[in-house]
Short mmCIF file of C-alpha atoms in Angstrom, two decimals:
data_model
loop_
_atom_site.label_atom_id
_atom_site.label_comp_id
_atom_site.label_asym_id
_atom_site.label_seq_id
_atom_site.Cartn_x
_atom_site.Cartn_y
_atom_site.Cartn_z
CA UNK A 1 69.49 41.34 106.90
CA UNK A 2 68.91 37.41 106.34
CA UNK A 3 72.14 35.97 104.94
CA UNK A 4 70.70 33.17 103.12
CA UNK A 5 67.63 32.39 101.30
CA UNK A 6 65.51 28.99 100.40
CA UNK A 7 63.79 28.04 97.09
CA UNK A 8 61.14 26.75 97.08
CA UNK A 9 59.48 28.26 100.00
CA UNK A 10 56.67 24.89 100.13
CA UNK A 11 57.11 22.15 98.64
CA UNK A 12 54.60 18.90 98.66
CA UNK A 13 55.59 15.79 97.73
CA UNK A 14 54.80 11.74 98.18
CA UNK A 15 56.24 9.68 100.39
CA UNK A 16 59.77 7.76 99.00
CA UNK A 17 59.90 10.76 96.36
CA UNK A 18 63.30 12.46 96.87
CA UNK A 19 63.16 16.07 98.09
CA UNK A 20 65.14 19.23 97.02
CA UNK A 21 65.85 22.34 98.15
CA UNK A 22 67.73 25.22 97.75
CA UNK A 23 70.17 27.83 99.46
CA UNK A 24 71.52 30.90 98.36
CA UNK A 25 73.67 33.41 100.35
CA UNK A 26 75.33 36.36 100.28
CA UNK A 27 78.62 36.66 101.34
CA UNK A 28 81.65 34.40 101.78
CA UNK A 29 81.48 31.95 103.92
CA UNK A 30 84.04 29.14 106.14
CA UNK A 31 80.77 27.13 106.88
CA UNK A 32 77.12 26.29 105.80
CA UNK A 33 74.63 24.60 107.86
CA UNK A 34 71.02 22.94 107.24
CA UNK A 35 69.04 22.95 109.90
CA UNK A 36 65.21 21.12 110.43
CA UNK A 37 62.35 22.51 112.48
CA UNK A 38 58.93 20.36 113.23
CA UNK A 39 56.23 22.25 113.89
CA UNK A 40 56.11 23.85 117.32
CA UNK A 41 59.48 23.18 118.41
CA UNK A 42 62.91 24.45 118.25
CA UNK A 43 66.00 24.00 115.24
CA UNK A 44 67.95 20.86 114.89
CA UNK A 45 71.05 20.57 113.23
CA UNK A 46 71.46 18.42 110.42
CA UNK A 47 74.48 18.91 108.04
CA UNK A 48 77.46 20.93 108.21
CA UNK A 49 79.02 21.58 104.82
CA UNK A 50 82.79 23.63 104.81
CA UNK A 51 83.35 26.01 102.10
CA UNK A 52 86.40 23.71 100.85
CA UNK A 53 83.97 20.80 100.58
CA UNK A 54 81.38 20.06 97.29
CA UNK A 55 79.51 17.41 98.81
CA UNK A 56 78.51 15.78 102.06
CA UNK A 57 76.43 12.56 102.75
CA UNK A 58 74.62 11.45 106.22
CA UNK A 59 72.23 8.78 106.01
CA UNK A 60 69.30 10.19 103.70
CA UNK A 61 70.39 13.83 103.94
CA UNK A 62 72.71 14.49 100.50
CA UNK A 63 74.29 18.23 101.12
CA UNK A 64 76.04 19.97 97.91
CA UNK A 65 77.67 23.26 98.32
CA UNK A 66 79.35 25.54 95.15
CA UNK A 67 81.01 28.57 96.58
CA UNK A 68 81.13 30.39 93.06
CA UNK A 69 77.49 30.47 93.20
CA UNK A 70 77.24 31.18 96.50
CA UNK A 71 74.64 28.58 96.79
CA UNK A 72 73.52 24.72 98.62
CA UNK A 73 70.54 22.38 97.76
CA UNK A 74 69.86 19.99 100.61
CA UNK A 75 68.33 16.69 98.65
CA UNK A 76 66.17 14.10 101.00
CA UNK A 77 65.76 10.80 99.37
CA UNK A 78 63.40 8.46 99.59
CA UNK A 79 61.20 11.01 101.79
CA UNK A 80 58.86 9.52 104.69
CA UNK A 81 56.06 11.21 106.45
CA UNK A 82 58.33 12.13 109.01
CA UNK A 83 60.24 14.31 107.20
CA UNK A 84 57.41 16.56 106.97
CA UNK A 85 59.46 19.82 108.77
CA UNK A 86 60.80 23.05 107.78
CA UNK A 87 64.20 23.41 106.73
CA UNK A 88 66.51 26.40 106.83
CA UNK A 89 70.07 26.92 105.49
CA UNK A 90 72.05 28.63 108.02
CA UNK A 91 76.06 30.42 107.33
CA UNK A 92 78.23 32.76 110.03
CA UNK A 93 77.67 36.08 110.12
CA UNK A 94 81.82 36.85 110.55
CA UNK A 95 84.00 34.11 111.41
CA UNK A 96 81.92 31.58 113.67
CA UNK A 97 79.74 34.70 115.56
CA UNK A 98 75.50 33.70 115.66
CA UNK A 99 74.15 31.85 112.60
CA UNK A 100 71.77 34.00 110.34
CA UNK A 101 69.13 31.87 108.88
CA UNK A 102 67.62 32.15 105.61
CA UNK A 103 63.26 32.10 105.88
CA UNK A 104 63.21 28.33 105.47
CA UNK A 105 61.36 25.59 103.09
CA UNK A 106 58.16 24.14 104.34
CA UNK A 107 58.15 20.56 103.16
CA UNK A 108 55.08 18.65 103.85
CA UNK A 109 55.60 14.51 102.43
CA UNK A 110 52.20 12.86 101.98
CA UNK A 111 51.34 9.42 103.12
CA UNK B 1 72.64 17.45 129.70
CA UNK B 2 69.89 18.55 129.58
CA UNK B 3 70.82 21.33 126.50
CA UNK B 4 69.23 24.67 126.19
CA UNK B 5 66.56 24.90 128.53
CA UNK B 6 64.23 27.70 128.36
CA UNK B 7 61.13 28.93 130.24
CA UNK B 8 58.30 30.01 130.24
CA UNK B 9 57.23 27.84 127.21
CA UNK B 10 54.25 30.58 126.85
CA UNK B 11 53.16 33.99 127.98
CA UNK B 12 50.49 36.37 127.50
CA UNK B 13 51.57 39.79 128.51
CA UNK B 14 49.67 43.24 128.23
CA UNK B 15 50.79 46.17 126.39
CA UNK B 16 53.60 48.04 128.30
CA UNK B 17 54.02 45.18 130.55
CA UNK B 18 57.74 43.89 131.16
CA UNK B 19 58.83 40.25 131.51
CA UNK B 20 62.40 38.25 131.48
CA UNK B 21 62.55 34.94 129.23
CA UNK B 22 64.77 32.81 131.27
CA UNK B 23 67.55 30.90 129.02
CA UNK B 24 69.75 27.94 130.22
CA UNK B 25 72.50 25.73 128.88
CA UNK B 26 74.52 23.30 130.66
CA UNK B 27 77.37 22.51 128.03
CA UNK B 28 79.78 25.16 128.87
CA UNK B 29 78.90 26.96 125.39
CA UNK B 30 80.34 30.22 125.56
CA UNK B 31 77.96 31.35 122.28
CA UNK B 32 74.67 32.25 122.91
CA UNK B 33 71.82 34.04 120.86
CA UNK B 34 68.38 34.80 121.26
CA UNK B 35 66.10 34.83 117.84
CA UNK B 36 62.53 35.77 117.32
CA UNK B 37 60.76 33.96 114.30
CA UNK B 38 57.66 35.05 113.05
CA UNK B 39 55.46 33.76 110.10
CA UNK B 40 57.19 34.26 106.96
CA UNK B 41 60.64 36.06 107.97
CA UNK B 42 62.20 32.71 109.38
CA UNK B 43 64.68 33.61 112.52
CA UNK B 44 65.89 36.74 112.93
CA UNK B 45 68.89 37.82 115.17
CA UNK B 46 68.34 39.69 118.65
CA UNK B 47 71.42 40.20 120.99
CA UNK B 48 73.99 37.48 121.32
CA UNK B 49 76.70 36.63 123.76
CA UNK B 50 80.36 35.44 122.85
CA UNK B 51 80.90 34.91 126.64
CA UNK B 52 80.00 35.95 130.08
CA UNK B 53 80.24 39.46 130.20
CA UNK B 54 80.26 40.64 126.54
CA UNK B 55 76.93 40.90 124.58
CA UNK B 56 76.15 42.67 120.94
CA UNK B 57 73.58 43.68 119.31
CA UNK B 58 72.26 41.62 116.05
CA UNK B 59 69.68 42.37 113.37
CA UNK B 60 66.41 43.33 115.92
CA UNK B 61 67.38 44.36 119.42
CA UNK B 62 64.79 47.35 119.77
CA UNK B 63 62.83 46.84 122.95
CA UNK B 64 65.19 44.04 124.40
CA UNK B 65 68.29 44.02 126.67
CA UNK B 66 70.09 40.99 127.49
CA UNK B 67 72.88 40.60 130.04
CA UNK B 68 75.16 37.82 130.60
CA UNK B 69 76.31 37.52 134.38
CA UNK B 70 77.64 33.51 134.07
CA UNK B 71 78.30 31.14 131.43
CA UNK B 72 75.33 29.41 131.77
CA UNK B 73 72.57 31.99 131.81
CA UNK B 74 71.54 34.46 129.07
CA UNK B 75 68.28 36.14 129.77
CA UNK B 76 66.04 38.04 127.74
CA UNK B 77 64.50 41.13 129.06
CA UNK B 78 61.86 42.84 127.26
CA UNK B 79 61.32 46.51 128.61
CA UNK B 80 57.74 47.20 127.60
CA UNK B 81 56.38 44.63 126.12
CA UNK B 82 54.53 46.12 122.60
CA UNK B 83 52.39 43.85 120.28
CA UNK B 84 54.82 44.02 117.67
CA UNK B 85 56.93 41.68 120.28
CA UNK B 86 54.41 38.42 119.48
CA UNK B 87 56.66 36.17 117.97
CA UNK B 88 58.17 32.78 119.42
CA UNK B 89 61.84 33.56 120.96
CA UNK B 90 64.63 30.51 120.33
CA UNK B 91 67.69 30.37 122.03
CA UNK B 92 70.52 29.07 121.19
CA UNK B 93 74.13 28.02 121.94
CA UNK B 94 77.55 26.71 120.59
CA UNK B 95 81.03 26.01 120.86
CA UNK B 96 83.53 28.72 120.23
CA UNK B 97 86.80 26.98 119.73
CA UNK B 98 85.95 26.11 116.21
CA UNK B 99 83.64 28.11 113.44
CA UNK B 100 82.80 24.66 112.34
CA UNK B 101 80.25 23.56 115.05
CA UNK B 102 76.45 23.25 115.31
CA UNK B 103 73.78 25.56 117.29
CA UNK B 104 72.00 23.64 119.94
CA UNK B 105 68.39 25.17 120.50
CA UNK B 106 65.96 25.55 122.93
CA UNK B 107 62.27 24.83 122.49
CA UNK B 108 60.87 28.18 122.02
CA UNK B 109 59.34 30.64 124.10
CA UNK B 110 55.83 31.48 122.10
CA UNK B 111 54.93 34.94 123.41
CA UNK B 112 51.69 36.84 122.98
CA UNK B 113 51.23 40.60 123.73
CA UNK B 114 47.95 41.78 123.79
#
């Protein structure tokens, strides 16, 4: 079964508004991971966030984790139309075996 | 490098039909998975492969065997191909000495079973 799960599952938004979303998982974790997909082609990595850290910055891409929760939100700020992707929180199944993916936001930023 | 290279990009096969998606990687990864994602359930776990040799099963592996002969190279073989197998097939790899590292994917394999 899918370890973690994103809220919202679409979002819209304007161009230079900031962009959140959300992760929540199910078991405990040494690792989360954000990935982006554009349409029609494969995952890149963005973010890697360790369960001992709250917080991680790179660039645009603002990455908060809190363990007791067992949950992330992945902020975008100042979003441009080529953020316009789906995103998908990603953990370990056991130790560092194959990701399992949550079923991804679908964030479309309008021009 | 040239990553995680996989082919065919597409494919049409018939019902019953078998075929081998062909998966690559030329950074000495020693993990490597295979996902399917289809609209709405985001990627779901096939087989994977900790190194050459050893493979497991993850969360979907009816219908599929995988085998992994080198480092490199970690087909997918789909037995009899059903339409319940239309879906586009990533794979992916990664470094094992740490639990801390990022999955490197290939560009999809969109396969259509008719």
């Amino acid at each position: 079964s899918q370890q973690g799960e994103e809220d919202p599952q679409a979002l819209s938004i304007q161009e230079g508004e900031n962009a959140t979303m959300n992760c929540s998982y199910k078991t405990s974790i040494n690792n989360l991971q954000w990935y982006r997909q554009n349409s029609g082609r494969g995952l890149v990595h963005l973010i890697l966030i360790r369960s001992n850290e709250r917080e991680k910055h790179s660039g645009r891409l603002r990455v908060t984790l809190d363990t007791s929760k067992k949950s992330s939100s992945l902020l975008i700020t100042a979003s441009r139309a080529a953020d316009t992707a789906s995103y998908f929180c990603a953990t370990p199944r056991e130790g560092n075996t194959p990701l399992v993916f949550g079923k991804g936001t679908r964030l479309s930023v309008i021009a | 490098n040239a990553g995680v290279t996989q082919t065919p990009k597409f494919q049409v096969l018939k019902t019953g039909q078998s075929m081998t998606l062909q998966c690559a990687q030329d950074m000495n990864h020693e993990y490597m998975s295979w996902y399917r994602q289809d609209p709405g359930m985001g990627l779901r776990l096939i087989h994977y492969s900790v190194g050459a040799g050893i493979t497991d099963q993850g969360e979907v592996p009816n219908g599929y065997n995988v085998s992994r002969s080198t480092t490199e190279d970690f087909p997918l073989r789909l037995l009899s191909a059903a339409p319940s197998q239309t879906s586009v097939y990533f794979c992916a790899s990664s470094y094992s000495g740490t639990p801390y590292t990022e999955a490197f994917f290939g560009q999809g394999t969109r396969l259509t079973v008719v």
